[in-house]
Amino acid sequence: MNIEYEKNSDTTDESLCAQAASGDRAAEETLVLRYTRLVRVCARPFFLAGGDSEDLIQEGMLGLLSAIREFRPQRGASFRTFAELCVRRRIISVVRAAAAGKHTPLNDSVSLDPSLFLANQDFTSFGMAYHQHRNPEDVVIHEENLSALEEAIRKGLTRLEAKVLAYYLNGLSYAEIAEEVHRSTKSVDNAVQRVRRKIAQYLSRGEYSES
């Protein structure tokens, strides 16, 4: 890793992309470090609904690398916007493939919109992409299903589980969450697994459905 990049946090993503495009591996590695949390944020809702965490994060990292190598500033979008789009597309594509039986470890994955739990997160571009492919009636039904799931899950979580879920979906590591909630990393892991089981129960009872 080039220490210059580590020390100079003011180096823009766009300039690092340009350097990476010219063969600078240190610039590429710096961008990967900067956006690792974004990849976790994109992958974790799918993991909670039944996917394999490591598989999904690995796919997200491949999407991030594609973004770094394919980014063109003349297109007008910031690198962050482009990277998030590439990461989400990669994860969603592998989840859809899993639904068709092509990736066994991910066969039970179901999309849960993180904005249900983190109102301060910006998922506008993902929401717009969904709406562009559905008619108005489908969109209304979809949003009603998400609202029902949100309400059901909120009622079923303990205060600790709700806090852990919020931090988890925001991309924090188990160690970081443990520090925030003043518990051990093992307690955090146990809380995440309980949330997963509760979500699976709601989904199996048909409290959430894709229209």
C-alpha positions as protocol buffer text, in pm:
chain_id: "A"
residue {
  index: 1
  type: MET
  ca { x: 0 y: 0 z: 0 }
}
residue {
  index: 2
  type: ASN
  ca { x: 134 y: 342 z: -93 }
}
residue {
  index: 3
  type: ILE
  ca { x: 169 y: 538 z: 234 }
}
residue {
  index: 4
  type: GLU
  ca { x: 114 y: 864 z: 43 }
}
residue {
  index: 5
  type: TYR
  ca { x: -247 y: 770 z: -24 }
}
residue {
  index: 6
  type: GLU
  ca { x: -295 y: 659 z: 336 }
}
residue {
  index: 7
  type: LYS
  ca { x: -177 y: 993 z: 470 }
}
residue {
  index: 8
  type: ASN
  ca { x: -352 y: 1208 z: 212 }
}
residue {
  index: 9
  type: SER
  ca { x: -718 y: 1137 z: 277 }
}
residue {
  index: 10
  type: ASP
  ca { x: -803 y: 1441 z: 64 }
}
residue {
  index: 11
  type: THR
  ca { x: -710 y: 1254 z: -254 }
}
residue {
  index: 12
  type: THR
  ca { x: -1039 y: 1234 z: -444 }
}
residue {
  index: 13
  type: ASP
  ca { x: -1195 y: 910 z: -555 }
}
residue {
  index: 14
  type: GLU
  ca { x: -1195 y: 1035 z: -912 }
}
residue {
  index: 15
  type: SER
  ca { x: -822 y: 1109 z: -912 }
}
residue {
  index: 16
  type: LEU
  ca { x: -752 y: 768 z: -759 }
}
residue {
  index: 17
  type: CYS
  ca { x: -959 y: 607 z: -1035 }
}
residue {
  index: 18
  type: ALA
  ca { x: -752 y: 785 z: -1296 }
}
residue {
  index: 19
  type: GLN
  ca { x: -432 y: 661 z: -1132 }
}
residue {
  index: 20
  type: ALA
  ca { x: -573 y: 310 z: -1103 }
}
residue {
  index: 21
  type: ALA
  ca { x: -663 y: 318 z: -1474 }
}
residue {
  index: 22
  type: SER
  ca { x: -299 y: 395 z: -1553 }
}
residue {
  index: 23
  type: GLY
  ca { x: -189 y: 83 z: -1367 }
}
residue {
  index: 24
  type: ASP
  ca { x: -137 y: 217 z: -1014 }
}
residue {
  index: 25
  type: ARG
  ca { x: -234 y: -77 z: -791 }
}
residue {
  index: 26
  type: ALA
  ca { x: -186 y: 124 z: -473 }
}
residue {
  index: 27
  type: ALA
  ca { x: -453 y: 370 z: -587 }
}
residue {
  index: 28
  type: GLU
  ca { x: -689 y: 81 z: -659 }
}
residue {
  index: 29
  type: GLU
  ca { x: -625 y: -72 z: -317 }
}
residue {
  index: 30
  type: THR
  ca { x: -694 y: 262 z: -150 }
}
residue {
  index: 31
  type: LEU
  ca { x: -1033 y: 284 z: -319 }
}
residue {
  index: 32
  type: VAL
  ca { x: -1113 y: -73 z: -215 }
}
residue {
  index: 33
  type: LEU
  ca { x: -1039 y: 18 z: 148 }
}
residue {
  index: 34
  type: ARG
  ca { x: -1250 y: 333 z: 125 }
}
residue {
  index: 35
  type: TYR
  ca { x: -1551 y: 146 z: -9 }
}
residue {
  index: 36
  type: THR
  ca { x: -1540 y: -179 z: 186 }
}
residue {
  index: 37
  type: ARG
  ca { x: -1808 y: -50 z: 424 }
}
residue {
  index: 38
  type: LEU
  ca { x: -2032 y: 45 z: 130 }
}
residue {
  index: 39
  type: VAL
  ca { x: -2005 y: -313 z: 4 }
}
residue {
  index: 40
  type: ARG
  ca { x: -2106 y: -444 z: 347 }
}
residue {
  index: 41
  type: VAL
  ca { x: -2402 y: -204 z: 358 }
}
residue {
  index: 42
  type: CYS
  ca { x: -2522 y: -327 z: 19 }
}
residue {
  index: 43
  type: ALA
  ca { x: -2479 y: -696 z: 103 }
}
residue {
  index: 44
  type: ARG
  ca { x: -2610 y: -721 z: 456 }
}
residue {
  index: 45
  type: PRO
  ca { x: -2987 y: -692 z: 395 }
}
residue {
  index: 46
  type: PHE
  ca { x: -2965 y: -993 z: 163 }
}
residue {
  index: 47
  type: PHE
  ca { x: -2763 y: -1186 z: 421 }
}
residue {
  index: 48
  type: LEU
  ca { x: -3023 y: -1118 z: 689 }
}
residue {
  index: 49
  type: ALA
  ca { x: -3291 y: -1261 z: 461 }
}
residue {
  index: 50
  type: GLY
  ca { x: -3103 y: -1586 z: 406 }
}
residue {
  index: 51
  type: GLY
  ca { x: -2797 y: -1533 z: 190 }
}
residue {
  index: 52
  type: ASP
  ca { x: -2439 y: -1622 z: 269 }
}
residue {
  index: 53
  type: SER
  ca { x: -2258 y: -1319 z: 408 }
}
residue {
  index: 54
  type: GLU
  ca { x: -1911 y: -1395 z: 274 }
}
residue {
  index: 55
  type: ASP
  ca { x: -2039 y: -1492 z: -72 }
}
residue {
  index: 56
  type: LEU
  ca { x: -2241 y: -1173 z: -102 }
}
residue {
  index: 57
  type: ILE
  ca { x: -1957 y: -950 z: 18 }
}
residue {
  index: 58
  type: GLN
  ca { x: -1720 y: -1119 z: -226 }
}
residue {
  index: 59
  type: GLU
  ca { x: -1962 y: -1052 z: -510 }
}
residue {
  index: 60
  type: GLY
  ca { x: -1997 y: -691 z: -395 }
}
residue {
  index: 61
  type: MET
  ca { x: -1620 y: -650 z: -395 }
}
residue {
  index: 62
  type: LEU
  ca { x: -1610 y: -776 z: -754 }
}
residue {
  index: 63
  type: GLY
  ca { x: -1870 y: -512 z: -838 }
}
residue {
  index: 64
  type: LEU
  ca { x: -1653 y: -249 z: -670 }
}
residue {
  index: 65
  type: LEU
  ca { x: -1346 y: -354 z: -870 }
}
residue {
  index: 66
  type: SER
  ca { x: -1549 y: -331 z: -1190 }
}
residue {
  index: 67
  type: ALA
  ca { x: -1657 y: 20 z: -1091 }
}
residue {
  index: 68
  type: ILE
  ca { x: -1296 y: 126 z: -1031 }
}
residue {
  index: 69
  type: ARG
  ca { x: -1185 y: -10 z: -1368 }
}
residue {
  index: 70
  type: GLU
  ca { x: -1484 y: 112 z: -1569 }
}
residue {
  index: 71
  type: PHE
  ca { x: -1542 y: 456 z: -1417 }
}
residue {
  index: 72
  type: ARG
  ca { x: -1543 y: 743 z: -1667 }
}
residue {
  index: 73
  type: PRO
  ca { x: -1573 y: 1094 z: -1513 }
}
residue {
  index: 74
  type: GLN
  ca { x: -1704 y: 1237 z: -1839 }
}
residue {
  index: 75
  type: ARG
  ca { x: -2031 y: 1052 z: -1782 }
}
residue {
  index: 76
  type: GLY
  ca { x: -2118 y: 1308 z: -1517 }
}
residue {
  index: 77
  type: ALA
  ca { x: -2175 y: 1085 z: -1213 }
}
residue {
  index: 78
  type: SER
  ca { x: -1949 y: 1082 z: -909 }
}
residue {
  index: 79
  type: PHE
  ca { x: -1745 y: 771 z: -844 }
}
residue {
  index: 80
  type: ARG
  ca { x: -1942 y: 698 z: -527 }
}
residue {
  index: 81
  type: THR
  ca { x: -2271 y: 697 z: -718 }
}
residue {
  index: 82
  type: PHE
  ca { x: -2126 y: 475 z: -991 }
}
residue {
  index: 83
  type: ALA
  ca { x: -1963 y: 239 z: -739 }
}
residue {
  index: 84
  type: GLU
  ca { x: -2284 y: 193 z: -541 }
}
residue {
  index: 85
  type: LEU
  ca { x: -2475 y: 116 z: -859 }
}
residue {
  index: 86
  type: CYS
  ca { x: -2217 y: -141 z: -971 }
}
residue {
  index: 87
  type: VAL
  ca { x: -2203 y: -308 z: -629 }
}
residue {
  index: 88
  type: ARG
  ca { x: -2582 y: -330 z: -598 }
}
residue {
  index: 89
  type: ARG
  ca { x: -2621 y: -461 z: -953 }
}
residue {
  index: 90
  type: ARG
  ca { x: -2363 y: -732 z: -891 }
}
residue {
  index: 91
  type: ILE
  ca { x: -2524 y: -844 z: -566 }
}
residue {
  index: 92
  type: ILE
  ca { x: -2878 y: -834 z: -704 }
}
residue {
  index: 93
  type: SER
  ca { x: -2775 y: -1027 z: -1014 }
}
residue {
  index: 94
  type: VAL
  ca { x: -2622 y: -1307 z: -808 }
}
residue {
  index: 95
  type: VAL
  ca { x: -2928 y: -1319 z: -580 }
}
residue {
  index: 96
  type: ARG
  ca { x: -3153 y: -1350 z: -886 }
}
residue {
  index: 97
  type: ALA
  ca { x: -2929 y: -1621 z: -1025 }
}
residue {
  index: 98
  type: ALA
  ca { x: -2953 y: -1800 z: -690 }
}
residue {
  index: 99
  type: ALA
  ca { x: -3330 y: -1789 z: -714 }
}
residue {
  index: 100
  type: ALA
  ca { x: -3297 y: -1977 z: -1043 }
}
residue {
  index: 101
  type: GLY
  ca { x: -3085 y: -2242 z: -870 }
}
residue {
  index: 102
  type: LYS
  ca { x: -2748 y: -2139 z: -1011 }
}
residue {
  index: 103
  type: HIS
  ca { x: -2579 y: -2063 z: -676 }
}
residue {
  index: 104
  type: THR
  ca { x: -2686 y: -2308 z: -407 }
}
residue {
  index: 105
  type: PRO
  ca { x: -2548 y: -2116 z: -102 }
}
residue {
  index: 106
  type: LEU
  ca { x: -2765 y: -1816 z: -191 }
}
residue {
  index: 107
  type: ASN
  ca { x: -3087 y: -1996 z: -279 }
}
residue {
  index: 108
  type: ASP
  ca { x: -3284 y: -1852 z: 15 }
}
residue {
  index: 109
  type: SER
  ca { x: -3184 y: -1489 z: -42 }
}
residue {
  index: 110
  type: VAL
  ca { x: -3462 y: -1231 z: -44 }
}
residue {
  index: 111
  type: SER
  ca { x: -3425 y: -857 z: -89 }
}
residue {
  index: 112
  type: LEU
  ca { x: -3498 y: -641 z: 214 }
}
residue {
  index: 113
  type: ASP
  ca { x: -3478 y: -268 z: 156 }
}
residue {
  index: 114
  type: PRO
  ca { x: -3233 y: -127 z: 416 }
}
residue {
  index: 115
  type: SER
  ca { x: -3423 y: 204 z: 417 }
}
residue {
  index: 116
  type: LEU
  ca { x: -3689 y: 26 z: 624 }
}
residue {
  index: 117
  type: PHE
  ca { x: -3451 y: 37 z: 916 }
}
residue {
  index: 118
  type: LEU
  ca { x: -3217 y: 326 z: 836 }
}
residue {
  index: 119
  type: ALA
  ca { x: -3419 y: 628 z: 733 }
}
residue {
  index: 120
  type: ASN
  ca { x: -3105 y: 840 z: 709 }
}
residue {
  index: 121
  type: GLN
  ca { x: -2952 y: 621 z: 438 }
}
residue {
  index: 122
  type: ASP
  ca { x: -2975 y: 729 z: 75 }
}
residue {
  index: 123
  type: PHE
  ca { x: -3107 y: 447 z: -144 }
}
residue {
  index: 124
  type: THR
  ca { x: -3283 y: 677 z: -392 }
}
residue {
  index: 125
  type: SER
  ca { x: -3111 y: 541 z: -701 }
}
residue {
  index: 126
  type: PHE
  ca { x: -3198 y: 183 z: -609 }
}
residue {
  index: 127
  type: GLY
  ca { x: -3558 y: 279 z: -542 }
}
residue {
  index: 128
  type: MET
  ca { x: -3585 y: 462 z: -872 }
}
residue {
  index: 129
  type: ALA
  ca { x: -3448 y: 161 z: -1058 }
}
residue {
  index: 130
  type: TYR
  ca { x: -3715 y: -56 z: -900 }
}
residue {
  index: 131
  type: HIS
  ca { x: -3995 y: 185 z: -982 }
}
residue {
  index: 132
  type: GLN
  ca { x: -3888 y: 218 z: -1343 }
}
residue {
  index: 133
  type: HIS
  ca { x: -3960 y: -152 z: -1397 }
}
residue {
  index: 134
  type: ARG
  ca { x: -4298 y: -169 z: -1225 }
}
residue {
  index: 135
  type: ASN
  ca { x: -4635 y: -21 z: -1298 }
}
residue {
  index: 136
  type: PRO
  ca { x: -4793 y: 210 z: -1034 }
}
residue {
  index: 137
  type: GLU
  ca { x: -5014 y: -63 z: -887 }
}
residue {
  index: 138
  type: ASP
  ca { x: -4718 y: -297 z: -840 }
}
residue {
  index: 139
  type: VAL
  ca { x: -4520 y: -20 z: -672 }
}
residue {
  index: 140
  type: VAL
  ca { x: -4800 y: 50 z: -423 }
}
residue {
  index: 141
  type: ILE
  ca { x: -4835 y: -320 z: -340 }
}
residue {
  index: 142
  type: HIS
  ca { x: -4459 y: -356 z: -301 }
}
residue {
  index: 143
  type: GLU
  ca { x: -4441 y: -60 z: -62 }
}
residue {
  index: 144
  type: GLU
  ca { x: -4735 y: -191 z: 141 }
}
residue {
  index: 145
  type: ASN
  ca { x: -4562 y: -528 z: 175 }
}
residue {
  index: 146
  type: LEU
  ca { x: -4241 y: -361 z: 290 }
}
residue {
  index: 147
  type: SER
  ca { x: -4431 y: -150 z: 544 }
}
residue {
  index: 148
  type: ALA
  ca { x: -4604 y: -460 z: 682 }
}
residue {
  index: 149
  type: LEU
  ca { x: -4272 y: -640 z: 714 }
}
residue {
  index: 150
  type: GLU
  ca { x: -4110 y: -342 z: 881 }
}
residue {
  index: 151
  type: GLU
  ca { x: -4387 y: -315 z: 1137 }
}
residue {
  index: 152
  type: ALA
  ca { x: -4387 y: -689 z: 1208 }
}
residue {
  index: 153
  type: ILE
  ca { x: -4012 y: -703 z: 1253 }
}
residue {
  index: 154
  type: ARG
  ca { x: -3998 y: -393 z: 1472 }
}
residue {
  index: 155
  type: LYS
  ca { x: -4258 y: -541 z: 1707 }
}
residue {
  index: 156
  type: GLY
  ca { x: -4066 y: -865 z: 1732 }
}
residue {
  index: 157
  type: LEU
  ca { x: -3722 y: -724 z: 1813 }
}
residue {
  index: 158
  type: THR
  ca { x: -3583 y: -650 z: 2154 }
}
residue {
  index: 159
  type: ARG
  ca { x: -3426 y: -308 z: 2214 }
}
residue {
  index: 160
  type: LEU
  ca { x: -3078 y: -460 z: 2183 }
}
residue {
  index: 161
  type: GLU
  ca { x: -3166 y: -642 z: 1861 }
}
residue {
  index: 162
  type: ALA
  ca { x: -3308 y: -324 z: 1708 }
}
residue {
  index: 163
  type: LYS
  ca { x: -2990 y: -131 z: 1791 }
}
residue {
  index: 164
  type: VAL
  ca { x: -2764 y: -406 z: 1661 }
}
residue {
  index: 165
  type: LEU
  ca { x: -2968 y: -431 z: 1341 }
}
residue {
  index: 166
  type: ALA
  ca { x: -2942 y: -58 z: 1274 }
}
residue {
  index: 167
  type: TYR
  ca { x: -2566 y: -54 z: 1323 }
}
residue {
  index: 168
  type: TYR
  ca { x: -2526 y: -377 z: 1127 }
}
residue {
  index: 169
  type: LEU
  ca { x: -2713 y: -246 z: 824 }
}
residue {
  index: 170
  type: ASN
  ca { x: -2503 y: 69 z: 844 }
}
residue {
  index: 171
  type: GLY
  ca { x: -2193 y: -141 z: 773 }
}
residue {
  index: 172
  type: LEU
  ca { x: -2031 y: -151 z: 1114 }
}
residue {
  index: 173
  type: SER
  ca { x: -1818 y: -452 z: 1206 }
}
residue {
  index: 174
  type: TYR
  ca { x: -1911 y: -672 z: 1500 }
}
residue {
  index: 175
  type: ALA
  ca { x: -1632 y: -510 z: 1704 }
}
residue {
  index: 176
  type: GLU
  ca { x: -1761 y: -160 z: 1625 }
}
residue {
  index: 177
  type: ILE
  ca { x: -2118 y: -258 z: 1711 }
}
residue {
  index: 178
  type: ALA
  ca { x: -2003 y: -419 z: 2036 }
}
residue {
  index: 179
  type: GLU
  ca { x: -1838 y: -92 z: 2135 }
}
residue {
  index: 180
  type: GLU
  ca { x: -2152 y: 107 z: 2056 }
}
residue {
  index: 181
  type: VAL
  ca { x: -2391 y: -118 z: 2250 }
}
residue {
  index: 182
  type: HIS
  ca { x: -2143 y: -203 z: 2528 }
}
residue {
  index: 183
  type: ARG
  ca { x: -2163 y: -577 z: 2471 }
}
residue {
  index: 184
  type: SER
  ca { x: -1922 y: -848 z: 2360 }
}
residue {
  index: 185
  type: THR
  ca { x: -1877 y: -936 z: 1994 }
}
residue {
  index: 186
  type: LYS
  ca { x: -2030 y: -1275 z: 2076 }
}
residue {
  index: 187
  type: SER
  ca { x: -2344 y: -1102 z: 2207 }
}
residue {
  index: 188
  type: VAL
  ca { x: -2360 y: -899 z: 1886 }
}
residue {
  index: 189
  type: ASP
  ca { x: -2328 y: -1211 z: 1672 }
}
residue {
  index: 190
  type: ASN
  ca { x: -2600 y: -1381 z: 1875 }
}
residue {
  index: 191
  type: ALA
  ca { x: -2828 y: -1079 z: 1826 }
}
residue {
  index: 192
  type: VAL
  ca { x: -2770 y: -1079 z: 1449 }
}
residue {
  index: 193
  type: GLN
  ca { x: -2851 y: -1449 z: 1429 }
}
residue {
  index: 194
  type: ARG
  ca { x: -3171 y: -1396 z: 1631 }
}
residue {
  index: 195
  type: VAL
  ca { x: -3276 y: -1118 z: 1393 }
}
residue {
  index: 196
  type: ARG
  ca { x: -3211 y: -1349 z: 1097 }
}
residue {
  index: 197
  type: ARG
  ca { x: -3429 y: -1619 z: 1249 }
}
residue {
  index: 198
  type: LYS
  ca { x: -3710 y: -1373 z: 1319 }
}
residue {
  index: 199
  type: ILE
  ca { x: -3700 y: -1237 z: 966 }
}
residue {
  index: 200
  type: ALA
  ca { x: -3705 y: -1593 z: 829 }
}
residue {
  index: 201
  type: GLN
  ca { x: -4012 y: -1666 z: 1042 }
}
residue {
  index: 202
  type: TYR
  ca { x: -4197 y: -1358 z: 912 }
}
residue {
  index: 203
  type: LEU
  ca { x: -4111 y: -1445 z: 553 }
}
residue {
  index: 204
  type: SER
  ca { x: -4214 y: -1809 z: 594 }
}
residue {
  index: 205
  type: ARG
  ca { x: -4552 y: -1696 z: 732 }
}
residue {
  index: 206
  type: GLY
  ca { x: -4608 y: -1488 z: 418 }
}
residue {
  index: 207
  type: GLU
  ca { x: -4586 y: -1148 z: 588 }
}
residue {
  index: 208
  type: TYR
  ca { x: -4370 y: -1032 z: 300 }
}
residue {
  index: 209
  type: SER
  ca { x: -4417 y: -1112 z: -66 }
}
residue {
  index: 210
  type: GLU
  ca { x: -4282 y: -981 z: -393 }
}
residue {
  index: 211
  type: SER
  ca { x: -4556 y: -887 z: -638 }
}
